[in-house]
Amino acid sequence: LGVASITVCAVIWTAASVVKKRIFNDLSFDQPFALSVVANACYVVHFLSWGVRSAVASRRAGRRRRADNRVELLETPLPPDLAAPDRTWRAEAWAALLIMPVFFAGQWSYGVGLAMTSVTSSTVICTTSSVTTFLGSRYFLSEPSSAKKWLRVLLCIA
């Protein structure tokens, strides 16, 4: 299941790169910044819709209408996909706010690079990013190195 998910992600990423490249070339829309703003706005809308859905489910899970039309509070927990004892909506919103500038910078720089090169070149560069990620984790996080980890990094490239 994990390999299938990664394969689907790679296919979607490549398709999105082809679409971006067609937008840049065929439509003469050389605006990677604007494209990044639109893409990230879609993530914000998705995040907000998840928050509203979570809040509505939370209210419904804790109340029930009685026959006399009065509301009765229940001790029913949230559905498992919406409730986690160590996670709150506010904590997730804060984490998203902290990650957003880095994610946006990555989206924008990828769009700029894609506007100046081919989809093939950008795919090769992205495929080898596992090496820089591993080296960065060794340097910044003091991640220990092993032959097993290097093998996994090489498998990501293959």
mmCIF file of C-alpha atoms in Angstrom:
data_model
loop_
_atom_site.group_PDB
_atom_site.id
_atom_site.type_symbol
_atom_site.label_atom_id
_atom_site.label_comp_id
_atom_site.label_asym_id
_atom_site.label_seq_id
_atom_site.Cartn_x
_atom_site.Cartn_y
_atom_site.Cartn_z
ATOM 1 C CA LEU A 1 0.000 0.000 0.000
ATOM 2 C CA GLY A 2 2.869 2.376 0.797
ATOM 3 C CA VAL A 3 4.595 1.795 -2.541
ATOM 4 C CA ALA A 4 1.292 2.259 -4.366
ATOM 5 C CA SER A 5 0.698 5.549 -2.540
ATOM 6 C CA ILE A 6 4.185 6.803 -3.413
ATOM 7 C CA THR A 7 3.689 5.763 -7.039
ATOM 8 C CA VAL A 8 0.370 7.613 -7.227
ATOM 9 C CA CYS A 9 2.034 10.664 -5.657
ATOM 10 C CA ALA A 10 4.843 10.543 -8.242
ATOM 11 C CA VAL A 11 2.350 10.281 -11.106
ATOM 12 C CA ILE A 12 0.313 13.219 -9.741
ATOM 13 C CA TRP A 13 3.470 15.289 -9.191
ATOM 14 C CA THR A 14 4.668 14.620 -12.738
ATOM 15 C CA ALA A 15 1.232 15.387 -14.197
ATOM 16 C CA ALA A 16 1.106 18.635 -12.216
ATOM 17 C CA SER A 17 4.559 19.545 -13.537
ATOM 18 C CA VAL A 18 3.416 18.916 -17.110
ATOM 19 C CA VAL A 19 0.324 21.084 -16.539
ATOM 20 C CA LYS A 20 2.444 23.884 -15.039
ATOM 21 C CA LYS A 21 4.887 23.698 -17.930
ATOM 22 C CA ARG A 22 2.023 23.878 -20.457
ATOM 23 C CA ILE A 23 0.643 26.922 -18.623
ATOM 24 C CA PHE A 24 4.054 28.606 -18.781
ATOM 25 C CA ASN A 25 4.768 27.719 -22.430
ATOM 26 C CA ASP A 26 1.481 27.319 -24.301
ATOM 27 C CA LEU A 27 -0.481 30.029 -22.522
ATOM 28 C CA SER A 28 2.512 32.380 -22.164
ATOM 29 C CA PHE A 29 1.721 32.789 -18.473
ATOM 30 C CA ASP A 30 5.182 33.112 -16.966
ATOM 31 C CA GLN A 31 4.027 33.916 -13.423
ATOM 32 C CA PRO A 32 5.270 31.204 -11.003
ATOM 33 C CA PHE A 33 4.480 33.439 -8.018
ATOM 34 C CA ALA A 34 0.820 33.813 -9.022
ATOM 35 C CA LEU A 35 0.531 30.077 -9.634
ATOM 36 C CA SER A 36 1.992 29.400 -6.175
ATOM 37 C CA VAL A 37 -0.494 31.793 -4.579
ATOM 38 C CA VAL A 38 -3.401 29.989 -6.247
ATOM 39 C CA ALA A 39 -2.068 26.541 -5.281
ATOM 40 C CA ASN A 40 -1.566 27.538 -1.658
ATOM 41 C CA ALA A 41 -4.975 29.220 -1.533
ATOM 42 C CA CYS A 42 -6.444 25.839 -2.451
ATOM 43 C CA TYR A 43 -4.664 24.286 0.544
ATOM 44 C CA VAL A 44 -6.026 27.017 2.825
ATOM 45 C CA VAL A 45 -9.582 26.407 1.592
ATOM 46 C CA HIS A 46 -9.146 22.671 2.186
ATOM 47 C CA PHE A 47 -7.767 23.268 5.683
ATOM 48 C CA LEU A 48 -10.615 25.625 6.581
ATOM 49 C CA SER A 49 -13.236 23.193 5.259
ATOM 50 C CA TRP A 50 -11.678 20.448 7.387
ATOM 51 C CA GLY A 51 -11.863 22.744 10.422
ATOM 52 C CA VAL A 52 -15.539 23.532 9.837
ATOM 53 C CA ARG A 53 -16.338 19.832 9.298
ATOM 54 C CA SER A 54 -14.495 18.955 12.507
ATOM 55 C CA ALA A 55 -16.343 21.619 14.501
ATOM 56 C CA VAL A 56 -19.752 20.533 13.151
ATOM 57 C CA ALA A 57 -19.017 16.868 13.895
ATOM 58 C CA SER A 58 -17.864 17.823 17.385
ATOM 59 C CA ARG A 59 -21.126 19.628 18.096
ATOM 60 C CA ARG A 60 -23.244 16.816 16.680
ATOM 61 C CA ALA A 61 -21.350 14.149 18.599
ATOM 62 C CA GLY A 62 -21.974 15.876 21.913
ATOM 63 C CA ARG A 63 -25.718 16.669 21.608
ATOM 64 C CA ARG A 64 -29.010 14.972 20.811
ATOM 65 C CA ARG A 65 -32.567 16.281 20.462
ATOM 66 C CA ARG A 66 -35.068 14.708 22.803
ATOM 67 C CA ALA A 67 -38.712 14.003 21.997
ATOM 68 C CA ASP A 68 -39.750 17.245 23.713
ATOM 69 C CA ASN A 69 -37.337 19.158 21.392
ATOM 70 C CA ARG A 70 -34.862 19.919 24.184
ATOM 71 C CA VAL A 71 -31.170 19.362 23.563
ATOM 72 C CA GLU A 72 -29.511 16.707 25.691
ATOM 73 C CA LEU A 73 -25.728 16.619 26.135
ATOM 74 C CA LEU A 74 -24.088 13.244 25.540
ATOM 75 C CA GLU A 75 -20.729 11.784 26.432
ATOM 76 C CA THR A 76 -20.242 10.407 22.936
ATOM 77 C CA PRO A 77 -16.673 10.788 21.666
ATOM 78 C CA LEU A 78 -15.850 12.177 18.249
ATOM 79 C CA PRO A 79 -15.386 9.793 15.332
ATOM 80 C CA PRO A 80 -11.798 8.436 15.249
ATOM 81 C CA ASP A 81 -10.843 10.359 12.103
ATOM 82 C CA LEU A 82 -11.765 13.684 13.717
ATOM 83 C CA ALA A 83 -10.615 13.199 17.277
ATOM 84 C CA ALA A 84 -7.146 12.682 18.647
ATOM 85 C CA PRO A 85 -6.341 13.291 22.309
ATOM 86 C CA ASP A 86 -2.932 14.840 21.588
ATOM 87 C CA ARG A 87 -4.094 17.056 18.731
ATOM 88 C CA THR A 88 -6.287 20.124 18.696
ATOM 89 C CA TRP A 89 -7.524 22.216 15.805
ATOM 90 C CA ARG A 90 -5.680 25.213 17.186
ATOM 91 C CA ALA A 91 -2.384 23.291 17.427
ATOM 92 C CA GLU A 92 -2.741 22.113 13.839
ATOM 93 C CA ALA A 93 -3.550 25.623 12.634
ATOM 94 C CA TRP A 94 -0.450 26.953 14.412
ATOM 95 C CA ALA A 95 1.746 24.214 12.887
ATOM 96 C CA ALA A 96 0.319 24.994 9.439
ATOM 97 C CA LEU A 97 1.024 28.691 9.948
ATOM 98 C CA LEU A 98 4.647 27.942 10.820
ATOM 99 C CA ILE A 99 5.167 25.591 7.876
ATOM 100 C CA MET A 100 3.306 27.715 5.318
ATOM 101 C CA PRO A 101 6.129 30.174 4.439
ATOM 102 C CA VAL A 102 8.596 27.339 3.859
ATOM 103 C CA PHE A 103 6.056 25.371 1.822
ATOM 104 C CA PHE A 104 5.173 28.452 -0.221
ATOM 105 C CA ALA A 105 8.856 29.184 -0.876
ATOM 106 C CA GLY A 106 9.308 25.598 -2.054
ATOM 107 C CA GLN A 107 6.288 25.805 -4.362
ATOM 108 C CA TRP A 108 7.386 29.141 -5.768
ATOM 109 C CA SER A 109 11.027 28.144 -6.319
ATOM 110 C CA TYR A 110 9.904 24.924 -7.997
ATOM 111 C CA GLY A 111 7.627 26.927 -10.300
ATOM 112 C CA VAL A 112 10.458 29.340 -11.163
ATOM 113 C CA GLY A 113 12.792 26.436 -11.890
ATOM 114 C CA LEU A 114 10.180 24.639 -13.955
ATOM 115 C CA ALA A 115 9.554 27.787 -16.000
ATOM 116 C CA MET A 116 13.267 27.820 -16.921
ATOM 117 C CA THR A 117 13.834 24.103 -17.569
ATOM 118 C CA SER A 118 12.080 20.958 -18.748
ATOM 119 C CA VAL A 119 9.780 18.613 -16.839
ATOM 120 C CA THR A 120 12.414 15.873 -17.239
ATOM 121 C CA SER A 121 15.141 17.983 -15.625
ATOM 122 C CA SER A 122 12.884 19.031 -12.755
ATOM 123 C CA THR A 123 11.886 15.397 -12.149
ATOM 124 C CA VAL A 124 15.547 14.319 -12.017
ATOM 125 C CA ILE A 125 16.374 17.118 -9.591
ATOM 126 C CA CYS A 126 13.391 16.282 -7.369
ATOM 127 C CA THR A 127 14.266 12.583 -7.432
ATOM 128 C CA THR A 128 17.763 13.294 -6.126
ATOM 129 C CA SER A 129 16.433 15.540 -3.340
ATOM 130 C CA SER A 130 16.480 12.552 -0.977
ATOM 131 C CA VAL A 131 20.283 12.886 -0.884
ATOM 132 C CA THR A 132 20.194 16.538 0.175
ATOM 133 C CA THR A 133 17.411 15.790 2.658
ATOM 134 C CA PHE A 134 19.456 13.027 4.259
ATOM 135 C CA LEU A 135 22.615 15.136 4.336
ATOM 136 C CA GLY A 136 20.654 18.040 5.829
ATOM 137 C CA SER A 137 19.224 15.806 8.545
ATOM 138 C CA ARG A 138 22.723 14.587 9.362
ATOM 139 C CA TYR A 139 24.073 18.136 9.592
ATOM 140 C CA PHE A 140 21.174 19.987 11.239
ATOM 141 C CA LEU A 141 19.593 17.200 13.316
ATOM 142 C CA SER A 142 22.672 15.031 13.934
ATOM 143 C CA GLU A 143 20.875 12.063 12.374
ATOM 144 C CA PRO A 144 23.129 9.006 12.587
ATOM 145 C CA SER A 145 24.263 7.472 9.310
ATOM 146 C CA SER A 146 24.222 3.790 8.448
ATOM 147 C CA ALA A 147 24.560 1.615 5.385
ATOM 148 C CA LYS A 148 20.853 0.775 5.662
ATOM 149 C CA LYS A 149 19.865 4.472 5.508
ATOM 150 C CA TRP A 150 22.162 5.146 2.548
ATOM 151 C CA LEU A 151 20.650 2.155 0.761
ATOM 152 C CA ARG A 152 17.183 3.605 1.313
ATOM 153 C CA VAL A 153 18.315 6.978 -0.054
ATOM 154 C CA LEU A 154 19.727 5.266 -3.141
ATOM 155 C CA LEU A 155 16.494 3.316 -3.569
ATOM 156 C CA CYS A 156 14.606 6.617 -3.613
ATOM 157 C CA ILE A 157 16.736 7.741 -6.527
ATOM 158 C CA ALA A 158 16.362 4.479 -8.429
#
